[in-house]
PDB file of C-alpha atoms in Angstrom:
ATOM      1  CA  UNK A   1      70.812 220.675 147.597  1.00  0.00           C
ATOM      2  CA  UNK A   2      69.938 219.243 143.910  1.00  0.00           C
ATOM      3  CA  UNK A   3      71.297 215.552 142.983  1.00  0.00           C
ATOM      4  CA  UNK A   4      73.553 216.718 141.118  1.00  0.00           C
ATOM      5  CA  UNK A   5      75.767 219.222 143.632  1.00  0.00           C
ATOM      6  CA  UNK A   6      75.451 215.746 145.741  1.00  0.00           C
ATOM      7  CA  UNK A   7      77.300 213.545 143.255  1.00  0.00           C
ATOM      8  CA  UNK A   8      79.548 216.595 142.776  1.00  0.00           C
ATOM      9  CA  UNK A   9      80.213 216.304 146.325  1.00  0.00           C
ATOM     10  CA  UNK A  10      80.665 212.425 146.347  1.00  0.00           C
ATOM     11  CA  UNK A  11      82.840 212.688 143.161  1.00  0.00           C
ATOM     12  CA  UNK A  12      85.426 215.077 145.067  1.00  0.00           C
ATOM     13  CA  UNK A  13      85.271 213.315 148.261  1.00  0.00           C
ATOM     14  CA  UNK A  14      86.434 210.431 146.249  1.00  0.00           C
ATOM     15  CA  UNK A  15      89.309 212.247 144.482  1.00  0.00           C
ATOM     16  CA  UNK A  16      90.631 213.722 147.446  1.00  0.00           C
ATOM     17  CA  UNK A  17      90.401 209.855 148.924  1.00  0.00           C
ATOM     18  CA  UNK A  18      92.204 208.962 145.700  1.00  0.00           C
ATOM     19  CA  UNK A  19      94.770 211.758 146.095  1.00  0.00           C
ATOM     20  CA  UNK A  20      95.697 210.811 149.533  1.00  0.00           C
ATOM     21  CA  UNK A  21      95.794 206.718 148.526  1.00  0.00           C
ATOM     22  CA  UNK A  22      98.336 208.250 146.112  1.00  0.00           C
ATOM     23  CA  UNK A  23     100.028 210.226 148.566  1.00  0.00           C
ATOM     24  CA  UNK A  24     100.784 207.227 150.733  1.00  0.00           C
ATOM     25  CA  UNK A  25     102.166 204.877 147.700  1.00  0.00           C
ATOM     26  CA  UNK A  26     104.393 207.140 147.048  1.00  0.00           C
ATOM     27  CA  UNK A  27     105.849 207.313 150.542  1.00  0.00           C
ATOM     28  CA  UNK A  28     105.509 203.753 150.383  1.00  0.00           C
ATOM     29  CA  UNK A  29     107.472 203.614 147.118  1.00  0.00           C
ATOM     30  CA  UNK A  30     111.178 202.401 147.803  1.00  0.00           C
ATOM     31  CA  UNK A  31     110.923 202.141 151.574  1.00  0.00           C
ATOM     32  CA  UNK A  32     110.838 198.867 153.183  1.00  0.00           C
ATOM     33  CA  UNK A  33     107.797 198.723 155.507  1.00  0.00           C
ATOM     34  CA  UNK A  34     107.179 196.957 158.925  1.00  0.00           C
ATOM     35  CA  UNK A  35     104.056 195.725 159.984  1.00  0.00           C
ATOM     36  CA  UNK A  36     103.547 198.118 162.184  1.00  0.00           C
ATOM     37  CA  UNK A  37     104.199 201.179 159.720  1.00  0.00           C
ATOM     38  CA  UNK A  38     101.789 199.219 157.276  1.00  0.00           C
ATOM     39  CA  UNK A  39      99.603 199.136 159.605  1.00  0.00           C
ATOM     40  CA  UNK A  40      99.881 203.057 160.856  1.00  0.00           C
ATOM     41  CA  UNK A  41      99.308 204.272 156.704  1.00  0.00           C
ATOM     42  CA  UNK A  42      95.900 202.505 156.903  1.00  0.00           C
ATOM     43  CA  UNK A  43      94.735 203.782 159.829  1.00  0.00           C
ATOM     44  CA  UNK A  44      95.450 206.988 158.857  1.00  0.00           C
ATOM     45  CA  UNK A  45      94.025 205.888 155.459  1.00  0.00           C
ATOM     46  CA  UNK A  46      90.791 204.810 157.588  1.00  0.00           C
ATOM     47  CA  UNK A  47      90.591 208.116 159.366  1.00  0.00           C
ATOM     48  CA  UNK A  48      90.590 210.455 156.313  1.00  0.00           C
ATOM     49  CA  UNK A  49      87.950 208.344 155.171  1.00  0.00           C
ATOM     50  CA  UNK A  50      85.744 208.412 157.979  1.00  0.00           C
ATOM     51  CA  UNK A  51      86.464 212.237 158.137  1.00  0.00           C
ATOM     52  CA  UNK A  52      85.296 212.707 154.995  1.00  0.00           C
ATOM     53  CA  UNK A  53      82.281 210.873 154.968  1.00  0.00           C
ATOM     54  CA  UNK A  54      83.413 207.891 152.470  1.00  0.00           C
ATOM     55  CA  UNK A  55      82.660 204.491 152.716  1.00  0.00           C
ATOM     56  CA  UNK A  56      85.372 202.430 152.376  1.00  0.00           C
ATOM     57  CA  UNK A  57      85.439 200.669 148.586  1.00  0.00           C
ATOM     58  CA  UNK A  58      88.157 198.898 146.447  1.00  0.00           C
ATOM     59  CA  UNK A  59      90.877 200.965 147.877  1.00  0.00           C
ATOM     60  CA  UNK A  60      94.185 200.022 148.237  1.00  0.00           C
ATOM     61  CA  UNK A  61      97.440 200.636 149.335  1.00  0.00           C
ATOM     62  CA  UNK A  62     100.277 199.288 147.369  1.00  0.00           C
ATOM     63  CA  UNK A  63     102.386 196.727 148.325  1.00  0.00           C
ATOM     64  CA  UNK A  64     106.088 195.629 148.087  1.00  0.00           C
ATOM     65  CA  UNK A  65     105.644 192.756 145.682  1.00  0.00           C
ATOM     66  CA  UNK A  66     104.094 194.427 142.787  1.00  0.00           C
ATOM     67  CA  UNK A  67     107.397 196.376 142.626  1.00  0.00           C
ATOM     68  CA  UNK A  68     109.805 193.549 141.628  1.00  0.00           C
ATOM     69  CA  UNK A  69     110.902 192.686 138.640  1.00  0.00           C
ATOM     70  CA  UNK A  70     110.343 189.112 137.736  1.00  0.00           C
ATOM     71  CA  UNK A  71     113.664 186.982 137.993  1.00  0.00           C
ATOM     72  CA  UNK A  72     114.665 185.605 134.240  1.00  0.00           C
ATOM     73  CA  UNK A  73     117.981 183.841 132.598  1.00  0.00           C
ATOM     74  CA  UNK A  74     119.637 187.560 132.234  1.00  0.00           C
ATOM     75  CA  UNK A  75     119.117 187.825 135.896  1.00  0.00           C
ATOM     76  CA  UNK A  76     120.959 184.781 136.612  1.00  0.00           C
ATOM     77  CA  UNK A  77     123.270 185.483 133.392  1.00  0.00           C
ATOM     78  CA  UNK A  78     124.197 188.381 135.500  1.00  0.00           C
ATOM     79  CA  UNK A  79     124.648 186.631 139.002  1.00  0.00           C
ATOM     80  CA  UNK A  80     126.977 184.142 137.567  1.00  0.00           C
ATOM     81  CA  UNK A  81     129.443 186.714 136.274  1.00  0.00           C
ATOM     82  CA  UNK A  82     129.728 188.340 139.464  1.00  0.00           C
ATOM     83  CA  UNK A  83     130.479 184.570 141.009  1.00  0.00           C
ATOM     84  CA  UNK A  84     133.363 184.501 138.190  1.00  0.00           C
ATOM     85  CA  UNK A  85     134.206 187.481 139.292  1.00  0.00           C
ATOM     86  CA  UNK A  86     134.558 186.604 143.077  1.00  0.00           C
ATOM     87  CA  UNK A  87     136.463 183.629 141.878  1.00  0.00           C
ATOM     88  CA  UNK A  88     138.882 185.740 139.969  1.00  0.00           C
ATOM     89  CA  UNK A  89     139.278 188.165 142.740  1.00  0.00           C
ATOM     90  CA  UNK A  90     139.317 185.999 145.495  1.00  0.00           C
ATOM     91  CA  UNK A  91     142.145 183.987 143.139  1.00  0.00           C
ATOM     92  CA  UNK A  92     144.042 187.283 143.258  1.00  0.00           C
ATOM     93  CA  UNK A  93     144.253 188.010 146.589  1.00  0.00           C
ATOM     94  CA  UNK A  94     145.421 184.665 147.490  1.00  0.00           C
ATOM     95  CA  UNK A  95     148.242 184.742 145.150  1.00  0.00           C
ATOM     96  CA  UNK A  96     149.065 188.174 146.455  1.00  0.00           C
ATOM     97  CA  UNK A  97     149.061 186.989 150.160  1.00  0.00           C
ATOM     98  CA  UNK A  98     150.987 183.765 149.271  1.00  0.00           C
ATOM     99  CA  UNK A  99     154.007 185.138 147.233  1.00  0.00           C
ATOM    100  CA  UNK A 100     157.097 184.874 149.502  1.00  0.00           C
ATOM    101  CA  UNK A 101     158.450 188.065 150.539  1.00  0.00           C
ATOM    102  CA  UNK A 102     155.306 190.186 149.575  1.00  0.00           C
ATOM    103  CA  UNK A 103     155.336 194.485 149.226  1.00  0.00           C
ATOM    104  CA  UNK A 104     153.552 196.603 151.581  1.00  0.00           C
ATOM    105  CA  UNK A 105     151.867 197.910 148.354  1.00  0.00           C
ATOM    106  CA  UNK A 106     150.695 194.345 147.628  1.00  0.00           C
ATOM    107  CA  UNK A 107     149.459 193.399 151.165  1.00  0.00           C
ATOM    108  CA  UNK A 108     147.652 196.619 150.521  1.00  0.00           C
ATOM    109  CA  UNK A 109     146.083 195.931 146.906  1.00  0.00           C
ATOM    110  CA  UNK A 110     144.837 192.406 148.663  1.00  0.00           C
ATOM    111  CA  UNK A 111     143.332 194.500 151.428  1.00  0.00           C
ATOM    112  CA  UNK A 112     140.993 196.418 148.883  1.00  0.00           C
ATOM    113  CA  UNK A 113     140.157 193.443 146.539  1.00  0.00           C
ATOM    114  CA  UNK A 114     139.303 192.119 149.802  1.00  0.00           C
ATOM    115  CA  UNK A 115     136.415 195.362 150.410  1.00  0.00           C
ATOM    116  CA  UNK A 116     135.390 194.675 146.381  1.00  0.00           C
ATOM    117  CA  UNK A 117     135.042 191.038 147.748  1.00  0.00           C
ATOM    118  CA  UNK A 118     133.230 191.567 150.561  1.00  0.00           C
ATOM    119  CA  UNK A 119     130.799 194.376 148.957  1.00  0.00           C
ATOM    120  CA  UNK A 120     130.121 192.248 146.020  1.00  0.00           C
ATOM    121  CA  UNK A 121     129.567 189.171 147.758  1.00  0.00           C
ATOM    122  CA  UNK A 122     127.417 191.624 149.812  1.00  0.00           C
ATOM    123  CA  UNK A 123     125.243 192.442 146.612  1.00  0.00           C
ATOM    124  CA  UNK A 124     124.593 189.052 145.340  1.00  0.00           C
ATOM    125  CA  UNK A 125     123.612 187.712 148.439  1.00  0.00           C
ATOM    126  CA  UNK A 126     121.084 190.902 148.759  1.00  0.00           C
ATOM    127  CA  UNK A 127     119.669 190.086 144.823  1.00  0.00           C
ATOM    128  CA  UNK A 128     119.246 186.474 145.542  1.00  0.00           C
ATOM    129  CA  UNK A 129     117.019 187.283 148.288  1.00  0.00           C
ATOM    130  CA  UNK A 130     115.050 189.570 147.158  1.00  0.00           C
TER     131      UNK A 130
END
């Protein structure tokens, strides 16, 4: 074997390594991941690298973080119209549920503003924590 079918070698090893790194991001991509799972995609990382032959060198595996988007003033632009629109809706209902003698059709309209409320207040409070 010359030196250069060697490096050949290396350089494919290393692409297939670099294949399979990809491989895993993208399953990664979207997902939220345990500890455990993380754990399991670098082991399995590890043994394709040891069954290839490769030292292990600046790989990595993606993580969740570098995913986010950075929070700025239209992000919170954003979050405070939906609390206006809580208010508004949660103004609504209350005035539907406290006229006197109210409709079957309007204890039913406060019912669903009441699933828009709930999903919505569902949604910022899932933002805000991420």
């Amino acid at each position: 074997m010359n030196r250069k079918t060697g490096t050949d070698s290396h350089a494919r090893k290393l692409d297939l390594v670099n294949r399979k790194v990809r491989e895993i991001n993208e399953r990664r991509r979207g997902m939220k991941l345990t500890s455990l799972e993380d754990d399991l995609d670098r082991q399995e990382l590890r043994n394709y690298m040891r069954f290839l032959g490769v030292e292990p060198g600046n790989i990595r595996l993606e993580s969740l973080e570098e995913e986010r988007a950075p929070k700025n003033r239209i992000f919170y632009a954003i979050l405070a119209i939906e609390a206006l629109i809580e208010i508004s809706v949660l103004y609504y209902i209350t005035s539907l549920m406290l006229t006197p003698g109210a409709s079957t059709n309007e204890w039913i309209m406060s019912g669903m503003l009441g699933l828009i409320f709930v999903y919505v207040a569902y949604r910022m409070f899932r933002d805000l924590r991420k």
